[in-house]
Amino acid sequence: MAQETERGGDVLPVQKEKKGREKKRRRRKKDCKTRTVRSNLLLPGPEADTPTKSSMASNQVKTTKYTALSFLPKNLFEQFHRLANVYFVFIALLNFVPALNAFQPELALAPVLFILAVTAIKDLWEDYSRFRSDEEINHMECLVYCRNEKKYMNRYWKEVQVGDFVQLRCNEIIPADILLLSSSDPDGLCHIETANLDGETNLKQRQVVRGFLELVSEFDPLKFTSVIECEEPNNDLSRFRGYIIHKNEGKAALYKDNLLLRGCTIRNTEEVAGIVIYAGHETKALLNNNGPRYKRSKLERQMNVDVLWCVLILIVTCLFSAIGHGLWVWQYGEKRKPVFDVPGPDGNYLSPVLAAAYLFLTMIIVLQVLIPISLYVSIEIVKICQVFFIHQDKDLYDEETDSHLQCRALNITEDLGQMQYIFSDKTGTLTENKMVFRRCTVSGIEYSHDANARRLAMYQEADSEEEDASPRGGPLSQRDSISSHQSIKVVHRNQCIKSHRRTGSRAEAKRASILSKHTAFSSPMEKDITPDPNLLEKVNECARYLEIIKNHERSLSQLTSELSDIFDFFIALTICNTVVVTSPNQPRQKVRVRFELKSPVKTIEDFIRRLTPSRLTSGSNSSSSSSLATNKSTNRVCSSVLSSTSTESTLLKLEEKLSNSAQTNNNGGYSSQQARKALENGSEEGELRYEAESPDEAALVYAARAYDCALVGRLSDQVSVELPHLGRLTFELLHTLGFDSIRKRMSVVVRHPLTDEIYVYTKGADSVIMDLLLPCSSDDPRGKHQKKIQSKTQNDLNHYAADGLRTLCIAKRILTKEEYACWLKSHLEAESSIENREELLFQSAIRIETNLHLLGATGVEDRLQDGVPETIANLRKAGLQIWVLTGDKQETAVNIAYACKLLSHDEEIITLNADSPETCAMLLEQHLHCIESKFSNNAVERVTEHAHVGFVPPYATSSSVHPNLGLVVDGRTLVYALDQTLEDKFLSLAKRCRSVLCCRSTPLQKSMVVKLVRDKLKTMTLAIVDMIQVADVGVGISGPEGMQALMASDFAVPRFRHLEKLLLVHGHWCYSRLANMVLYFFYKNAMLVALLFWYQFYCGFSGSSMIEQWNLIFFNVLFSSLPQLITGVLDKDVAAEVLISVPQLYKSGQNMEEYQPHMFWMTMIDALYQSLICFFVPYFTYYDSDVDIFTWGTPITTIALFTIILHLAIETKTWTWLHWSSCIFSILLFFIVALVYNASCPVCHPPSNPYWTIEKLMGEPMFYLTCLISPVVALLPRFLYKTLQGTLFPSPLQLGRQLNRLSPEIRNQVLNRLNTKKESVSPRHLYADSSLENPYSNTSNPLKTCKQNTPSEVSSYGNEPAHPPKTRIECTVGSNVTTTPYAAVLYEENRHSTVAGTQETSLGFHGVTHSTSEMEPTSVEETFQWISTADQSDFSLLKWITSTPLFNGLGRGVPLSPHSLQSVTQDNTDPFGCHSPCDQGITGLTGQDSAHFQENIKGTPADCSKSETFEMTFL
Amino acid sequence: MTNKSSKRTQQHPSRCPDNSAFKQQRLPASELELTAPAVLSSFFIIGLVCLAVGICLILTVLRVQEIQINYSDICSNCSKLRENASNWKTECHCTANFTLELSMEGDVLMYYGLQNFFQNHRRYVISRSNAQLLGKDVNIENSNCEPFTIYPNGTPMAPCGAIANSMFNDTIHLSYYPNSTTVIQVPLLKRGNSWWTDKNVKFFNPPSHNLSSAFAGSARPPYWEKPVYLLDEEDDENNGYKNDDFIIWMRVSAFATFKNLYRRLSRINEFADGLPAGNYSLHISYNFPVTKFRGKKQVVFSTVVWSGGRNFFLGIAYTISGAVILLAGFILMALHLKLRKK
């Protein structure tokens, strides 16, 4: 086993040294690839391998890159890894070549050094913060066993060594990878929360190493003499192999279940201890943590292409100059050397070729600015500032968790503005992952739990008014519990407030915030369930009966079947789980006295012994005197008493019981009352806490408790339940068949204390349970009744799913002793088998979970997070395609999707459910065909529309998105669809859908989907929580349930709703700012370089520069950098409110509107033009004068600066004082530097000597005249273009900006109108909505409807996937409902008037009746609402305002008569006109619309006066 | 309850970001609101201003009188002679006659002009030692003067470098013929033509009691006929590095075709008002070879106004751009009106 060991692939960079050392070691011991760990407490024996020991990393974490000494060389080395820096240094070094006669070499180094220094300081700062957080982590404390003191002592984390024994308490963070040797849990279990590593919030179970579980006494580290052999450190979280060799030569294998991973949190377990196996950097968590990743954003990739273009341009210009110079030299010939051609130092003239070659290099130096040296560093600065502002945004702060957005990837902020696809998980992402019991159905009767629903609604309210502590939040007790909850949190926050200030990779410390909850899944909302009165009544009735039955020793069969079902239902809820009970004051005690007999049943003898009839133990009969002890410790006493009621003493108990029976009968009522009291006391003093592995379990147990069926104790072999009237019932737990995702159910096998029968309680997904039910004959009335119950339950389940509830079915089975014995035999065989034990256990579980009797079903709500529907709706409006990939069942997922507006009711839903690859292929084919034919119509329409308004879609890809399609795929179909042969089809279908929902998908599938979309569609993808690694941008949710997948995420937002502002506002801003800045950079440098290039034509291509070298070198760094940085950080092209309220503006980022490939060239051309002006105006002004080179060059520099800054001013959208001052500062700085520099030193800078130049110039009027006219002429075209474009063809962004300029009231009105307009669409679909009353029509098999309508096709789908018959029936009903007369008429028309293709069009879509004719008008209108309205403006903004319904009542066109308005409306609907089959319907609709618009007009006469303030504006 | 919570927040400041305008990116901002009136009026105003300045400039420049006499063609024999470098010792004189139709009023400046002389050649521009020209005793070997630094025998050149070496060394005298018989030497000033800062800050002779000893130990540049301390034997203040002609030459011109100020008219006697109309002749001692680089030499007489010499460009540029801006303004206004009507 150990030989299989392989080293982990990725090792932290900081580990390089270590790796080297390890390599050495490996060479030394080639054969040994395992790690041997011994206890450190043993005295070093002769065999102790000291070098091995020292080679193991200590637990000190050092993530800093540098030390004080190594900083400079190492940092420089790293910086030179960047190609750009190498280039710049190369250029700087070129200056030192004398033959090139470049700038003063020292001066040329200045900018490079400056930029290296800035980067170095940044790195130093980052390293320092890493150092600080390292220190913090290294100085966290944990308990380590100390040999001298013979007890656990507090030690710093960094002092922990491999081989140390560490004791951990509940909620502590694990300091290293520790082998679990002891646990306070009776079963040797320990729960850990690994959310920090893998983002899963479910608790994971870890087990004490076999062999230590059996230890009778408490684990004593001193006695640990075993040797552990395990694999070398690796980064595989899901694997750990090794074995432990005991002194007595016994060997036991170690699995990953034995290993506690560093960074996880101990949960639900009082105390554990273990030996450190891997420490520090060798822990799996750190090996997995590759630090902040460097992602390259799309914009940067695009920019790099353009930088390459710049390089090409540079080379071309240099070559051009070189050739020019060669020719120039050549023309004078060998003998006629002019005096101005200076010979080389040796007195010989250069040959033309050599001169050209030298000049090429000289020109590279002179024109180096074309490659923007400061671009990279500027971008970095801007991004850091952007990240700062995103961090600081109050709107992205979540008060509840006291967390705000965290950016972990610093360099992809602008990617947020370019997203096209969002992939999201559901649980914990869209929902809160707070499972709340909502309703249940028992024995075919539904209990709606209205009060409970009201209670939940109250929380919703309370949530929305967060800080509001006024008594409207709910009953007093609830508020108290909330506040107590908060106070716990605060205390914890206090404790770990320091560790909050982590940066980067140290997410483990962030775990501290999760400490704020003592127990997972136990917010008051989850705990306090209001029972349904009817059900409560029945439960009480049942309990009374039971009491009677018990007291009179009657059989349970006397209970009516309903009541017995109810009873069993709650028992199942209570015990069919792995929930453990603690009370905050008295944590789960460790049962020290263990019984020899282990449960579950281990042997046949044990089984036989156990099955000795015994009517056991209700709490009352076990020495009532002891239960009368202090109320405070009731629970404890009870459970300890219970724990003593073992099978061993059964006979004794039996006797005792018989003798006490009279007493018992008398005490019955009392004891139950007492129990109640105890319970109440418990809740006062610190109620019972249920610690569950998953939130669903906890929810159900809390639900049962609400019906007074409270779980009060769970030991390895028994479960105690507190019941009203009955008091405490103790079930003997024979087996627990744990949950697995294949069986999708779990079961417990118990012996019922009242009947002494063997019960199997099963809880699982309805789809599996329903198939496992005892087939009931329809002949006898009982069977009929059962069948009825089953169908009713199924019906209820469907309703639950429709409400978006998570459903679970509860069933039971009573085993006869023979059956049980028979099963037990095989089960024990399975348990004892060594090979494929899992498989056999699985089979065994399947054998017992059959012939079940259905008890009922529960609906658990996983509440949507606040604002999820709004966020999704807005993101969709922003043109983002949202895919939700969830593991939930299809119905639940679909309905959650409806609830969160992922799917909307006026959408057509394509459902893909296929049984085989062939069906899947066929389905895909058909749907594609459908859309194709439909879409071609649409396309024609759009083309006409565009032709009409002169609008060209700016992008091709998303125009193919059918606006009103949703796709639902289930996991099985997804497997087929992701197959290589089908993936293309699947994608082409999926990319036309606005939203895609994948249900029942595994994490692997999720990643595959994201990867597929990203790679095949070449789009920008954003993944939330699950699929982070594969997407372009990964977002984690650091919600209340902890930091999900935080470590791997690029951004972590507290709540899903924050995504809206993050993407729509910050993403957009970052993108538009950076895009503009990058373009501006290119422009600026090109402009400057072009000036120099033009001069070459007048100086014999000799590489002269008329711009003084200081000015040239510092122009970029000093004079023109600040304004663009300010603009890059602070410019807001559109205000945040507008971006949020008009999400469509986001599309500009998706389509790269701000920085398209051609814009680079446009910018270059503009730069060329401007440089021509800036060069030739001074040229002609000073032509034929006695001007000297720098006296002429200085005005050019000044003009260039003015032009560049004014250019920026034109590009800047909003001006704050920072903008103003930065621009003024830059210009002032230039003049001050020039004045000082030109006046300070007559001989300082040898080649050039601009002494007194600027002073002289500034005394001449010509200087000012030149400097005034040139920028004006240079910028006139751009300004004119901007003005005209803003007036005639305003982009949506410009319109948005316009919107913001309106006064707040008017803006609100406009926005309201915008929304009203949208709503006005919906009435048309009222009849469509009617079909949605039954949710199943949405998800109905598309082929079903197809069968109805096109009978000829039925045959081909004979082998279509089987659906549950009930669903099918409903489906038919559903589509009947849809056939309202109006729609039917339309449909008829549609069908008759079109070719066969139309029939296919209707095929497969839900609500066939209104598919073609109805959907398209809305679709076109909705998507183009923003744009098309703008287009119809007919080149006039004013017209736009007046003519569009959104703005009517605002513009000057208010007095339009209704008639004219109607004509406008008809214009609006013009595109639909091509839809010949449904012209009639359209006309009707148009009428409806216009009527609505008229209403609008009438409703807003007051606005007219305000509208007068409107002015036509240029943007 | 609220008290408690506020206390709590005091003790443990929440990590809620500051609600400052800067951090929330809500700094009071103004947009350049390009409303129609603002844009249109700015177009009209700028256009009109440009137009006015342009016309004003043109009118000013019209007052400038300028005459150019290209003498490298007139003195073609001398040009030929200078083509051969071995003839450098041979003197060559030549006379160019010209007639002023109108008198030149005011200050008259006399320039020499060179065509196709690439004084802005990169290696040429840097080939000088500012420190040496400042009179400092520097080791010019390390300067940019290479290869015009020292002679093979070790004597340093004073001044060093290609610029100094290639100094314009024609001597031009101007005679005025008020009538066919009389000849009047036109008085010309040779001092005060350079920038004041150049003469008084950048150029100094090495400290010594007399110039010849100051430059002892150094030799004239190879192309020079006489050492630097003999540049102007008549005027000690205009000799050595502080010679105005030298200083002006050292100020490297921006273009290959340029003119340098040579003399100024001394406004005395007949010439108090400038150069009267009549016949003139230039007496040129022709030393500077230009045929090698297909160059031309000329003498330029020009009067001066505040805007410089006779260059109409800026005036025209202003006028045209003013007109264009006005036109654009009108177009925009038309557009605006049309749209508004709609």
PDB file of N, CA, C and O in Angstrom, chain A residues 284-303:
ATOM      1  N   LYS A 284      -2.081  18.608   4.120  1.00  0.00           N
ATOM      2  CA  LYS A 284      -2.796  18.545   2.850  1.00  0.00           C
ATOM      3  C   LYS A 284      -3.421  19.893   2.506  1.00  0.00           C
ATOM      4  O   LYS A 284      -3.493  20.269   1.343  1.00  0.00           O
ATOM      5  N   ALA A 285      -3.850  20.584   3.519  1.00  0.00           N
ATOM      6  CA  ALA A 285      -4.484  21.872   3.246  1.00  0.00           C
ATOM      7  C   ALA A 285      -3.502  22.830   2.588  1.00  0.00           C
ATOM      8  O   ALA A 285      -3.808  23.484   1.599  1.00  0.00           O
ATOM      9  N   LEU A 286      -2.302  22.873   3.127  1.00  0.00           N
ATOM     10  CA  LEU A 286      -1.340  23.821   2.568  1.00  0.00           C
ATOM     11  C   LEU A 286      -0.794  23.333   1.230  1.00  0.00           C
ATOM     12  O   LEU A 286      -0.470  24.131   0.364  1.00  0.00           O
ATOM     13  N   LEU A 287      -0.673  22.035   1.094  1.00  0.00           N
ATOM     14  CA  LEU A 287      -0.217  21.535  -0.196  1.00  0.00           C
ATOM     15  C   LEU A 287      -1.250  21.825  -1.275  1.00  0.00           C
ATOM     16  O   LEU A 287      -0.928  21.934  -2.442  1.00  0.00           O
ATOM     17  N   ASN A 288      -2.483  21.940  -0.842  1.00  0.00           N
ATOM     18  CA  ASN A 288      -3.534  22.243  -1.797  1.00  0.00           C
ATOM     19  C   ASN A 288      -3.648  23.719  -2.102  1.00  0.00           C
ATOM     20  O   ASN A 288      -4.278  24.114  -3.055  1.00  0.00           O
ATOM     21  N   ASN A 289      -3.078  24.485  -1.236  1.00  0.00           N
ATOM     22  CA  ASN A 289      -3.263  25.915  -1.358  1.00  0.00           C
ATOM     23  C   ASN A 289      -2.141  26.487  -2.200  1.00  0.00           C
ATOM     24  O   ASN A 289      -1.013  26.620  -1.762  1.00  0.00           O
ATOM     25  N   ASN A 290      -2.462  26.773  -3.402  1.00  0.00           N
ATOM     26  CA  ASN A 290      -1.421  27.275  -4.280  1.00  0.00           C
ATOM     27  C   ASN A 290      -1.336  28.786  -4.244  1.00  0.00           C
ATOM     28  O   ASN A 290      -0.808  29.401  -5.148  1.00  0.00           O
ATOM     29  N   GLY A 291      -1.868  29.349  -3.218  1.00  0.00           N
ATOM     30  CA  GLY A 291      -1.769  30.800  -3.087  1.00  0.00           C
ATOM     31  C   GLY A 291      -2.703  31.476  -4.063  1.00  0.00           C
ATOM     32  O   GLY A 291      -3.399  30.833  -4.824  1.00  0.00           O
ATOM     33  N   PRO A 292      -2.709  32.798  -4.000  1.00  0.00           N
ATOM     34  CA  PRO A 292      -3.573  33.507  -4.936  1.00  0.00           C
ATOM     35  C   PRO A 292      -3.125  33.220  -6.360  1.00  0.00           C
ATOM     36  O   PRO A 292      -1.938  33.253  -6.671  1.00  0.00           O
ATOM     37  N   ARG A 293      -4.074  32.898  -7.152  1.00  0.00           N
ATOM     38  CA  ARG A 293      -3.711  32.524  -8.507  1.00  0.00           C
ATOM     39  C   ARG A 293      -3.567  33.752  -9.382  1.00  0.00           C
ATOM     40  O   ARG A 293      -4.182  34.780  -9.153  1.00  0.00           O
ATOM     41  N   TYR A 294      -2.773  33.613 -10.368  1.00  0.00           N
ATOM     42  CA  TYR A 294      -2.638  34.712 -11.300  1.00  0.00           C
ATOM     43  C   TYR A 294      -3.467  34.388 -12.520  1.00  0.00           C
ATOM     44  O   TYR A 294      -3.122  33.509 -13.296  1.00  0.00           O
ATOM     45  N   LYS A 295      -4.556  35.059 -12.637  1.00  0.00           N
ATOM     46  CA  LYS A 295      -5.366  34.857 -13.821  1.00  0.00           C
ATOM     47  C   LYS A 295      -5.169  36.054 -14.731  1.00  0.00           C
ATOM     48  O   LYS A 295      -4.980  37.164 -14.271  1.00  0.00           O
ATOM     49  N   ARG A 296      -5.243  35.798 -15.978  1.00  0.00           N
ATOM     50  CA  ARG A 296      -5.114  36.900 -16.911  1.00  0.00           C
ATOM     51  C   ARG A 296      -6.514  37.231 -17.408  1.00  0.00           C
ATOM     52  O   ARG A 296      -7.235  36.350 -17.853  1.00  0.00           O
ATOM     53  N   SER A 297      -6.838  38.478 -17.305  1.00  0.00           N
ATOM     54  CA  SER A 297      -8.199  38.826 -17.688  1.00  0.00           C
ATOM     55  C   SER A 297      -8.298  38.913 -19.208  1.00  0.00           C
ATOM     56  O   SER A 297      -7.310  39.022 -19.917  1.00  0.00           O
ATOM     57  N   LYS A 298      -9.524  38.855 -19.644  1.00  0.00           N
ATOM     58  CA  LYS A 298      -9.784  38.909 -21.076  1.00  0.00           C
ATOM     59  C   LYS A 298      -9.241  40.205 -21.664  1.00  0.00           C
ATOM     60  O   LYS A 298      -8.614  40.231 -22.719  1.00  0.00           O
ATOM     61  N   LEU A 299      -9.508  41.269 -20.930  1.00  0.00           N
ATOM     62  CA  LEU A 299      -9.053  42.575 -21.408  1.00  0.00           C
ATOM     63  C   LEU A 299      -7.539  42.602 -21.531  1.00  0.00           C
ATOM     64  O   LEU A 299      -6.986  43.123 -22.488  1.00  0.00           O
ATOM     65  N   GLU A 300      -6.895  41.991 -20.560  1.00  0.00           N
ATOM     66  CA  GLU A 300      -5.445  41.994 -20.599  1.00  0.00           C
ATOM     67  C   GLU A 300      -4.940  41.163 -21.772  1.00  0.00           C
ATOM     68  O   GLU A 300      -3.940  41.510 -22.396  1.00  0.00           O
ATOM     69  N   ARG A 301      -5.635  40.076 -22.034  1.00  0.00           N
ATOM     70  CA  ARG A 301      -5.223  39.263 -23.171  1.00  0.00           C
ATOM     71  C   ARG A 301      -5.352  40.067 -24.458  1.00  0.00           C
ATOM     72  O   ARG A 301      -4.468  40.067 -25.311  1.00  0.00           O
ATOM     73  N   GLN A 302      -6.465  40.763 -24.541  1.00  0.00           N
ATOM     74  CA  GLN A 302      -6.678  41.585 -25.723  1.00  0.00           C
ATOM     75  C   GLN A 302      -5.617  42.672 -25.802  1.00  0.00           C
ATOM     76  O   GLN A 302      -5.075  42.965 -26.859  1.00  0.00           O
ATOM     77  N   MET A 303      -5.322  43.220 -24.654  1.00  0.00           N
ATOM     78  CA  MET A 303      -4.338  44.285 -24.597  1.00  0.00           C
ATOM     79  C   MET A 303      -2.976  43.763 -25.032  1.00  0.00           C
ATOM     80  O   MET A 303      -2.247  44.447 -25.753  1.00  0.00           O
TER      81      MET A 303
END
